[in-house]
Short mmCIF file of C-alpha atoms and ligand atoms in Angstrom, two decimals:
data_model
loop_
_atom_site.label_atom_id
_atom_site.label_comp_id
_atom_site.label_asym_id
_atom_site.label_seq_id
_atom_site.Cartn_x
_atom_site.Cartn_y
_atom_site.Cartn_z
CA MET C 1 50.99 18.38 40.13
CA GLY C 2 48.63 18.68 37.15
CA CYS C 3 45.50 17.84 36.17
CA CYS C 4 44.19 15.85 38.30
CA GLU C 5 44.51 16.21 41.35
CA GLY C 6 42.82 12.86 43.54
CA GLY C 7 43.51 11.49 41.89
CA VAL C 8 46.58 8.28 41.38
CA ARG C 9 49.68 8.45 42.00
CA PHE C 10 52.70 7.34 40.46
CA ARG C 11 56.44 8.17 39.99
CA LEU C 12 57.60 9.10 36.17
CA TYR C 13 61.79 9.86 35.64
CA PRO C 14 61.04 13.03 32.63
CA LYS C 15 64.97 11.34 32.25
CA PRO C 16 66.03 7.84 31.86
CA PRO C 17 67.40 7.81 35.54
CA TYR C 18 70.83 5.75 33.71
CA VAL C 19 71.56 9.38 31.34
CA HIS C 20 70.69 11.66 33.80
CA PRO C 21 70.96 10.06 37.36
CA GLU C 22 71.06 13.49 38.90
CA TRP C 23 67.89 13.87 37.43
CA PRO C 24 65.30 12.02 40.06
CA PRO C 25 61.35 10.75 39.66
CA GLU C 26 58.23 13.50 39.40
CA THR C 27 55.10 12.50 41.53
CA ILE C 28 52.28 12.83 39.12
CA SER C 29 49.23 12.42 39.30
CA VAL C 30 46.73 10.54 36.44
CA SER C 31 42.93 10.86 35.49
CA GLU C 32 41.69 7.86 37.71
CA SER C 33 40.64 8.52 41.62
CA PRO C 34 42.08 5.31 43.49
CA GLY C 35 40.74 2.22 43.17
CA ALA C 36 39.72 2.37 39.44
CA ILE C 37 43.44 0.90 39.01
CA GLY C 38 44.08 -2.55 39.98
CA PRO C 39 47.12 -5.58 40.44
CA GLY C 40 49.05 -5.51 37.28
CA PRO C 41 48.86 -2.41 36.86
CA SER C 42 45.68 -2.58 35.33
CA ASP C 43 42.81 -0.84 34.72
CA GLU C 44 39.60 -1.20 32.35
CA ARG C 45 41.64 -0.02 29.24
CA MET C 46 45.15 -2.02 29.92
CA ARG C 47 47.21 -4.62 32.03
CA LEU C 48 50.32 -4.65 32.36
CA VAL C 49 52.25 -8.22 31.93
CA ARG C 50 55.79 -8.71 33.37
CA PRO C 51 55.92 -12.51 30.98
CA ILE C 52 57.49 -15.50 31.78
CA GLY C 53 59.56 -17.06 29.39
CA LYS C 54 58.26 -15.03 25.84
CA ARG C 55 60.90 -15.84 23.29
CA PHE C 56 59.88 -14.12 21.05
CA PRO C 57 57.29 -10.19 20.44
CA TYR C 58 54.11 -10.30 19.04
CA GLY C 59 53.97 -9.83 15.42
CA VAL C 60 54.76 -13.03 13.03
CA ASN C 61 57.34 -14.59 14.21
CA PRO C 62 58.71 -18.00 12.46
CA GLY C 63 57.04 -21.41 13.93
CA PRO C 64 59.00 -24.77 15.27
CA LEU C 65 59.65 -25.27 11.60
CA GLY C 66 60.31 -22.12 11.04
CA THR C 67 56.92 -21.45 8.82
CA PRO C 68 56.18 -17.92 9.13
CA HIS C 69 52.70 -17.38 11.91
CA LEU C 70 51.09 -15.46 14.11
CA ASP C 71 51.11 -13.73 18.34
CA PHE C 72 49.08 -11.51 19.32
CA PRO C 73 48.36 -10.90 22.42
CA PRO C 74 46.57 -12.22 25.80
CA TRP C 75 49.84 -13.84 26.58
CA LYS C 76 48.60 -16.99 28.37
CA GLY C 77 52.43 -18.12 29.54
CA PRO C 78 53.07 -17.76 33.21
CA VAL C 79 53.88 -14.25 34.67
CA PHE C 80 55.39 -12.51 37.83
CA GLN C 81 54.02 -11.85 40.40
CA PRO C 82 51.83 -8.53 39.18
CA VAL C 83 52.63 -5.40 41.10
CA PHE C 84 49.85 -4.32 43.94
CA PRO C 85 48.92 -0.43 44.52
CA ASP C 86 49.45 0.82 48.23
CA ALA C 87 46.84 0.69 51.03
CA GLU C 88 45.04 4.08 49.49
CA GLY C 89 45.56 3.16 45.44
CA HIS C 90 48.71 4.54 44.24
CA PHE C 91 51.73 3.24 43.14
CA ASP C 92 54.21 5.57 44.47
CA HIS C 93 55.06 3.55 47.42
CA LEU C 94 57.66 1.20 45.51
CA LEU C 95 60.55 1.48 45.28
CA PRO C 96 64.19 2.79 42.52
CA GLY C 97 65.76 0.27 41.31
CA THR C 98 63.39 -2.50 41.32
CA PRO C 99 61.68 -4.09 38.85
CA GLU C 100 58.06 -3.51 41.01
CA PHE C 101 59.00 0.39 40.67
CA ALA C 102 59.89 0.08 35.95
CA GLU C 103 56.22 -1.96 35.78
CA ALA C 104 54.23 0.79 37.50
CA HIS C 105 56.17 3.71 35.55
CA VAL C 106 55.98 1.97 32.42
CA PHE C 107 51.96 1.93 33.41
CA GLY C 108 51.81 4.95 35.06
CA THR C 109 53.54 6.78 31.80
CA VAL C 110 51.07 5.13 29.12
CA ARG C 111 48.06 6.31 31.33
CA PHE C 112 49.43 9.87 31.79
CA VAL C 113 50.09 10.82 29.25
CA LEU C 114 47.10 8.74 27.71
CA ASP C 115 45.78 11.79 29.80
CA ILE C 116 47.59 14.46 28.95
CA TRP C 117 46.46 14.17 24.57
CA GLU C 118 42.88 13.11 25.88
CA ARG C 119 42.46 16.06 26.48
CA TYR C 120 43.60 17.75 23.73
CA PHE C 121 40.98 15.56 21.42
CA GLY C 122 38.63 16.60 23.69
CA ARG C 123 37.43 12.63 23.78
CA ARG C 124 38.16 9.81 24.95
CA ILE C 125 40.40 8.26 21.84
CA GLU C 126 39.06 4.64 20.95
CA TRP C 127 42.36 1.93 20.59
CA HIS C 128 42.36 0.74 16.61
CA PHE C 129 42.06 -2.87 17.57
CA ALA C 130 38.21 -1.50 20.19
CA SER C 131 36.66 -4.29 17.88
CA ASP C 132 38.71 -7.44 18.94
CA TYR C 133 40.45 -5.74 22.80
CA ARG C 134 39.31 -3.87 25.36
CA GLN C 135 42.54 -3.50 27.27
CA LEU C 136 45.84 -3.27 26.08
CA GLU C 137 48.58 -5.46 26.45
CA ILE C 138 51.80 -3.71 28.22
CA ALA C 139 54.19 -6.93 28.60
CA ILE C 140 57.51 -5.98 30.03
CA LEU C 141 60.36 -7.42 27.18
CA PRO C 142 63.74 -7.64 28.99
CA GLY C 143 65.40 -8.99 25.61
CA LEU C 144 63.55 -6.82 23.10
CA ASN C 145 65.95 -4.74 22.15
CA ASN C 146 63.52 -1.93 21.40
CA ALA C 147 60.19 -0.86 21.79
CA TYR C 148 56.97 -1.72 19.73
CA ALA C 149 53.91 -0.87 19.91
CA GLY C 150 50.85 -2.80 17.62
CA TYR C 151 47.47 -4.55 17.44
CA GLY C 152 46.59 -5.17 20.80
CA PHE C 153 50.18 -4.85 22.35
CA MET C 154 52.51 -2.44 23.48
CA GLU C 155 56.43 -4.40 24.18
CA VAL C 156 59.35 -2.61 26.09
CA GLY C 157 62.53 -4.07 25.63
CA ALA C 158 65.76 -2.96 27.01
CA HIS C 159 68.73 -0.59 24.75
CA ARG C 160 72.64 -3.30 24.67
CA PHE C 161 75.66 -1.34 24.55
CA SER C 162 78.68 -1.86 23.30
CA ASP C 163 79.71 -3.38 26.43
CA GLY C 164 76.87 -5.70 26.72
CA ASN C 165 74.91 -4.28 29.80
CA HIS C 166 71.75 -2.72 29.06
CA ALA C 167 69.02 0.24 29.99
CA PRO C 168 65.49 -0.89 30.54
CA TYR C 169 63.31 1.31 27.62
CA ALA C 170 61.17 0.58 30.49
CA LEU C 171 62.46 4.25 32.74
CA ASN C 172 62.79 5.68 29.72
CA PHE C 173 59.51 7.85 29.15
CA ASP C 174 59.82 9.67 25.52
CA VAL C 175 60.99 6.22 24.21
CA ILE C 176 57.29 4.35 26.05
CA ALA C 177 55.36 7.64 25.25
CA HIS C 178 56.46 7.70 21.59
CA GLU C 179 55.03 3.82 21.50
CA LEU C 180 51.41 5.45 23.11
CA GLY C 181 51.99 8.12 19.28
CA HIS C 182 51.91 5.18 17.83
CA LEU C 183 48.25 3.92 19.19
CA ILE C 184 47.35 7.46 19.00
CA LEU C 185 47.69 7.53 15.21
CA TYR C 186 46.57 4.26 14.36
CA SER C 187 43.52 4.74 16.25
CA THR C 188 43.31 8.79 14.70
CA VAL C 189 44.50 9.01 11.78
CA GLY C 190 44.58 5.28 10.82
CA LEU C 191 46.59 3.34 8.74
CA PRO C 192 46.85 3.54 4.54
CA THR C 193 45.84 0.89 2.11
CA PRO C 194 49.46 -1.35 0.06
CA ALA C 195 47.78 0.75 -2.01
CA THR C 196 47.66 3.78 -1.15
CA GLN C 197 50.75 4.67 1.03
CA GLN C 198 53.29 6.59 0.58
CA GLY C 199 56.24 7.68 2.11
CA GLU C 200 55.08 9.72 3.97
CA TYR C 201 52.90 8.64 5.89
CA PHE C 202 56.04 6.77 7.35
CA GLY C 203 57.72 9.51 7.59
CA PHE C 204 54.62 11.58 9.71
CA GLN C 205 54.21 8.39 12.90
CA GLU C 206 57.78 8.96 13.84
CA SER C 207 57.44 12.78 12.97
CA GLY C 208 54.05 12.39 15.48
CA ALA C 209 54.56 10.23 17.92
CA ASP C 210 57.74 12.37 18.48
CA THR C 211 55.41 15.11 19.21
CA THR C 212 53.00 12.74 21.32
CA ALA C 213 56.66 12.85 23.35
CA LEU C 214 57.28 15.64 23.52
CA ILE C 215 54.34 17.80 24.60
CA ALA C 216 53.80 15.24 26.61
CA GLY C 217 56.63 15.82 28.75
CA LEU C 218 56.12 19.43 28.36
CA HIS C 219 53.47 18.12 31.51
CA PHE C 220 56.78 17.96 33.94
CA ALA C 221 56.94 20.16 36.72
CA SER C 222 61.33 19.57 37.07
CA LEU C 223 60.82 19.71 32.99
CA LEU C 224 59.89 22.79 32.31
CA GLU C 225 61.87 24.98 35.25
CA HIS C 226 65.03 22.42 33.89
CA LEU C 227 64.58 23.92 30.40
CA LEU C 228 64.10 27.24 31.84
CA GLN C 229 66.58 28.09 33.44
CA GLU C 230 68.51 25.92 31.36
CA THR C 231 67.96 28.68 28.15
CA HIS C 232 65.55 31.47 29.58
CA GLY C 233 63.80 30.93 26.93
CA ASN C 234 66.06 31.37 24.07
CA LEU C 235 64.50 28.36 22.41
CA TYR C 236 66.28 28.09 19.51
CA THR C 237 69.88 27.36 21.82
CA PHE C 238 71.07 23.45 21.84
CA ASN C 239 68.38 22.86 25.43
CA GLU C 240 66.94 19.91 26.41
CA LEU C 241 64.39 19.35 24.21
CA ASP C 242 67.57 18.84 22.14
CA ARG C 243 68.27 15.75 24.56
CA PHE C 244 64.67 14.36 23.61
CA ALA C 245 64.86 10.71 23.77
CA GLU C 246 68.26 9.82 24.73
CA LEU C 247 68.75 6.08 24.45
CA SER C 248 65.17 5.72 22.31
CA PRO C 249 65.47 2.84 19.83
CA ASN C 250 67.01 5.65 17.91
CA ASP C 251 68.32 8.08 19.37
CA GLN C 252 70.98 8.96 16.94
CA ILE C 253 68.86 10.92 14.89
CA ARG C 254 65.85 12.55 16.71
CA LEU C 255 67.32 16.74 17.41
CA ALA C 256 63.92 17.42 17.65
CA SER C 257 65.90 21.37 16.58
CA ASN C 258 67.36 19.75 13.02
CA ASP C 259 68.17 21.37 9.73
CA VAL C 260 66.91 19.04 6.95
CA LYS C 261 64.97 19.55 4.50
CA MET C 262 62.74 17.65 2.16
CA SER C 263 64.77 18.06 -1.00
CA ALA C 264 67.49 15.57 1.53
CA PHE C 265 64.62 13.22 0.79
CA ALA C 266 63.82 13.68 -2.76
CA ALA C 267 66.05 11.23 -4.48
CA GLY C 268 63.71 8.97 -1.94
CA TRP C 269 64.45 7.64 1.50
CA VAL C 270 65.08 4.11 3.44
CA ASP C 271 64.73 5.10 7.00
CA GLU C 272 61.42 6.43 7.79
CA HIS C 273 62.71 8.00 10.78
CA ALA C 274 64.74 10.10 9.01
CA LEU C 275 62.44 10.92 6.79
CA SER C 276 60.02 12.35 9.69
CA GLN C 277 63.27 14.72 10.74
CA PRO C 278 62.07 17.85 8.05
CA LEU C 279 58.02 17.51 9.93
CA THR C 280 59.12 17.18 13.13
CA GLY C 281 61.50 20.46 12.94
CA ALA C 282 58.86 22.47 11.74
CA ILE C 283 56.25 21.44 14.17
CA PHE C 284 60.01 22.16 16.59
CA ASP C 285 60.23 25.63 15.23
CA ILE C 286 56.78 26.32 15.66
CA LEU C 287 55.88 25.58 19.17
CA VAL C 288 59.03 28.61 19.73
CA ASP C 289 57.58 30.20 17.69
CA ILE C 290 54.33 30.81 19.32
CA PHE C 291 56.30 31.34 22.93
CA GLN C 292 57.82 33.78 21.46
CA GLU C 293 54.52 35.69 20.32
CA MET C 294 53.70 35.15 23.89
CA LEU C 295 56.53 36.86 25.42
CA VAL C 296 55.85 39.26 22.67
CA ASP C 297 51.94 40.04 23.12
CA ARG C 298 52.65 39.30 27.73
CA GLY C 299 55.50 42.09 27.57
CA LEU C 300 57.94 40.14 28.42
CA ILE C 301 60.52 39.57 25.63
CA PRO C 302 60.59 43.31 23.20
CA ARG C 303 59.47 41.93 18.63
CA ASP C 304 63.03 42.89 17.33
CA VAL C 305 64.09 39.97 19.70
CA ALA C 306 61.70 37.73 18.51
CA GLU C 307 61.98 38.82 15.28
CA ALA C 308 66.19 37.97 15.40
CA THR C 309 65.54 34.61 17.31
CA ARG C 310 63.48 33.36 13.94
CA LEU C 311 66.62 34.28 12.12
CA VAL C 312 69.13 32.57 14.10
CA ARG C 313 67.05 29.63 12.18
CA ASN C 314 68.97 29.91 9.07
CA SER C 315 71.80 30.81 11.02
CA PRO C 316 71.97 29.62 14.78
CA GLU C 317 75.29 30.25 15.21
CA ASN C 318 73.50 33.89 16.51
CA ALA C 319 71.94 31.91 18.63
CA PRO C 320 74.20 32.87 22.09
CA ALA C 321 74.85 36.16 20.33
CA LEU C 322 70.47 37.22 21.83
CA GLN C 323 71.63 35.26 25.20
CA PRO C 324 72.17 38.63 26.66
CA VAL C 325 68.67 39.40 25.93
CA PHE C 326 66.50 36.95 27.49
CA ASP C 327 69.28 36.61 30.26
CA ALA C 328 67.55 40.33 31.16
CA ALA C 329 64.03 39.48 30.71
CA PHE C 330 64.04 36.67 31.94
CA ALA C 331 64.69 37.61 35.45
CA GLY C 332 62.60 38.00 37.69
CA ARG C 333 60.52 36.66 35.55
CA TYR C 334 60.60 32.36 36.52
CA GLU C 335 56.03 32.38 36.40
CA GLU C 336 55.69 34.61 33.84
CA PHE C 337 57.88 32.27 31.71
CA ARG C 338 56.16 29.03 32.78
CA ALA C 339 52.87 30.30 32.05
CA ALA C 340 53.55 31.16 28.17
CA LEU C 341 55.92 27.84 27.25
CA VAL C 342 52.55 25.98 29.13
CA ASP C 343 50.43 27.77 26.83
CA ALA C 344 52.10 28.04 23.92
CA ARG C 345 52.26 23.60 24.36
CA ASP C 346 48.63 23.76 25.22
CA THR C 347 48.21 25.69 21.83
CA MET C 348 50.55 24.00 19.55
CA GLY C 349 49.01 20.69 21.46
CA PHE C 350 45.01 21.24 20.70
CA MET C 351 46.11 22.48 17.64
CA LEU C 352 48.02 18.69 16.74
CA ALA C 353 44.76 16.92 18.09
CA GLU C 354 42.92 19.06 15.34
CA THR C 355 44.61 18.12 12.48
CA TRP C 356 45.30 14.95 13.22
CA LYS C 357 40.95 14.63 13.64
CA ARG C 358 41.07 15.55 10.10
CA LEU C 359 44.02 13.33 8.71
CA THR C 360 43.33 10.62 6.89
CA ALA C 361 45.81 8.25 6.16
CA ASN C 362 45.36 7.49 2.32
CA TYR C 363 47.09 9.32 -0.31
CA PHE C 364 48.49 11.28 2.81
CA THR C 365 51.78 14.08 2.26
CA TYR C 366 53.19 16.28 4.36
CA LEU C 367 51.61 19.29 2.89
CA ASP C 368 48.00 17.71 4.30
CA VAL C 369 49.36 18.59 8.22
CA ALA C 370 50.63 22.05 6.70
CA GLU C 371 47.56 22.82 4.91
CA THR C 372 45.12 21.22 7.53
CA MET C 373 47.68 23.26 10.03
CA ILE C 374 47.42 26.53 9.35
CA GLU C 375 42.94 25.66 8.71
CA ILE C 376 42.60 24.80 12.28
CA GLU C 377 45.49 27.63 12.98
CA THR C 378 43.08 30.33 11.85
CA ALA C 379 39.80 28.55 13.41
CA MET C 380 41.31 28.38 16.64
CA CYS C 381 43.71 31.68 17.25
CA GLY C 382 42.57 33.92 14.39
CA GLY C 383 46.00 34.00 12.04
CA ARG C 384 48.11 35.00 15.37
CA TYR C 385 50.39 32.66 14.02
CA ARG C 386 49.94 32.04 10.45
CA ARG C 387 52.80 33.58 8.76
CA ALA C 388 55.41 31.48 11.40
CA MET C 389 53.44 28.27 10.16
CA ALA C 390 54.08 29.26 6.78
CA GLU C 391 57.75 30.42 7.05
CA SER C 392 58.42 27.03 9.29
CA PHE C 393 56.73 24.64 7.03
CA ALA C 394 58.24 26.11 3.02
CA TRP C 395 62.07 26.54 4.93
CA ARG C 396 61.68 22.87 6.05
CA GLU C 397 60.73 22.56 1.81
CA ILE C 398 57.51 20.90 2.43
CA GLY C 399 54.94 21.77 -0.33
CA ARG C 400 57.50 22.07 -2.78
CA VAL C 401 59.63 18.92 -2.65
CA SER C 402 57.79 16.22 -1.78
CA ALA C 403 59.31 12.27 -1.11
CA GLY C 404 60.77 10.38 -3.66
CA PRO C 405 59.93 6.43 -3.70
CA ARG C 406 61.42 3.91 -0.61
CA LEU C 407 64.45 3.01 -1.38
CA ALA C 408 64.55 -0.27 0.45
CA PRO C 409 62.32 -2.75 2.34
CA PRO C 410 61.53 -1.77 6.29
CA GLY C 411 64.55 -3.25 8.52
CA PRO C 412 64.18 -3.78 12.10
CA ARG C 413 63.57 -0.44 13.31
CA SER C 414 61.05 0.01 11.19
CA HIS C 415 57.45 0.83 13.49
CA SER C 416 54.89 1.56 11.27
CA HIS C 417 53.88 -0.94 9.23
CA SER C 418 55.65 -3.84 9.99
CA ALA C 419 55.42 -7.32 10.39
CA ARG C 420 54.88 -6.24 14.38
CA THR C 421 51.86 -4.03 14.22
CA VAL C 422 49.67 -5.83 11.71
CA ALA C 423 46.12 -7.08 12.53
CA PRO C 424 45.25 -10.91 12.77
CA ARG C 425 42.91 -11.27 9.44
CA ILE C 426 46.36 -11.51 7.43
CA GLN C 427 46.17 -14.60 9.19
CA ASP C 428 45.30 -16.76 5.92
CA GLN C 429 47.90 -15.58 3.67
CA LEU C 430 50.70 -16.65 5.71
CA PRO C 431 51.65 -20.27 4.60
CA ARG C 432 49.69 -22.97 6.61
CA MET C 433 52.00 -25.52 8.92
CA SER C 434 52.56 -28.36 8.46
CA TYR C 435 51.04 -31.20 10.77
CA ARG C 436 53.54 -32.06 13.31
CA GLU C 437 54.59 -28.54 13.20
CA ARG C 438 51.41 -27.55 14.91
CA ALA C 439 52.10 -30.43 17.00
CA LEU C 440 54.67 -28.75 18.12
CA MET C 441 53.68 -25.22 18.26
CA VAL C 442 51.23 -26.62 21.60
CA GLY C 443 53.89 -28.97 22.60
CA ILE C 444 51.90 -32.35 22.08
CA ALA C 445 54.51 -33.69 19.73
CA PRO C 446 58.19 -35.52 20.18
ZN1 LIG X 501 58.16 4.37 16.57
#
């Protein structure tokens, strides 16, 4: 299926199997031809490793006597045996439930999502760390209760349940795609300096990473089908996309169709994932509006139904009343609805890529995103969706209310611009280790 007939095959779970055991993995192909992805898996842009004995994620870590120091890839310690392709160069022969399947799943997800976004960007997306590393090192670290992407690496841990069980993020497409989203944004929008950083940049990082994953997920044939069979095209009802990023590190606040407005943060903010919600919500609403406009243009639903659904945003209790209209319109029209959803997805993907190309990280505001997207839409679609976009951003109070100051220092849940995402050059700003601690570090002191 998809863009890459003849490419290397992987099997990916559209939804994590520990939440949806009924949902089988789907076979997808990536852009590379058989032979281009070797053991690891690895290719010229990334390699997967399963380290043995890696105690800390990369970034700032305590030394043996407590002095902070920096750990960066590559991992030089021992690793488990890499995963090999089959005789034809594919990775879809691995058995679900094995560590090898999980390793191929992580690599295949990163490659699949990167392919999708490189198509939207119309060019290769270079790593932001390309001056130091050719490849992204993707490490599976079961002891890490999170997932991070930083300078030269992505580390994928596991979700801990209160009963002590854990579920590997290696099998969670949304979490891995979200982390790749951060890397895409570091590369294309960049990082602000401490003097020019604004809170809305951090909210944007989380929103953009979620949007990266959401648009990528809409490339699974089984997810499109499930979504449309469940809603019959009435995407303002609670649906598959609302269960986005289940059991992610921050799953409780990651509803794409939320009703959070900027005034919730006027006095200040603590968590960038919460701050991301008005922007993610606006983008989600615009995506649904574009889909509805396409349904109207193609004669699949009447204009007055599309108008009525726009009002549902303000009063969600009206969504079920519209359901019979969608049920009737959808009957026998699955292919037409699917084509409209794919076109709406791609319109949003191309618009976001063009927007991200133009944004800069310094003095960043959500208003920059709204302005730029509206300009891009005019150039790309001639203003067809302008009203929907302006209404959605205005409803979120973007352009009217700015986020207040950060009220607490970044916590362990923070993804971007944290101790995990610093670049090697901050080494000089850290305290020097004693002679003895340095000796302990390299294992030559008792
Ligand atoms: Zn994040």
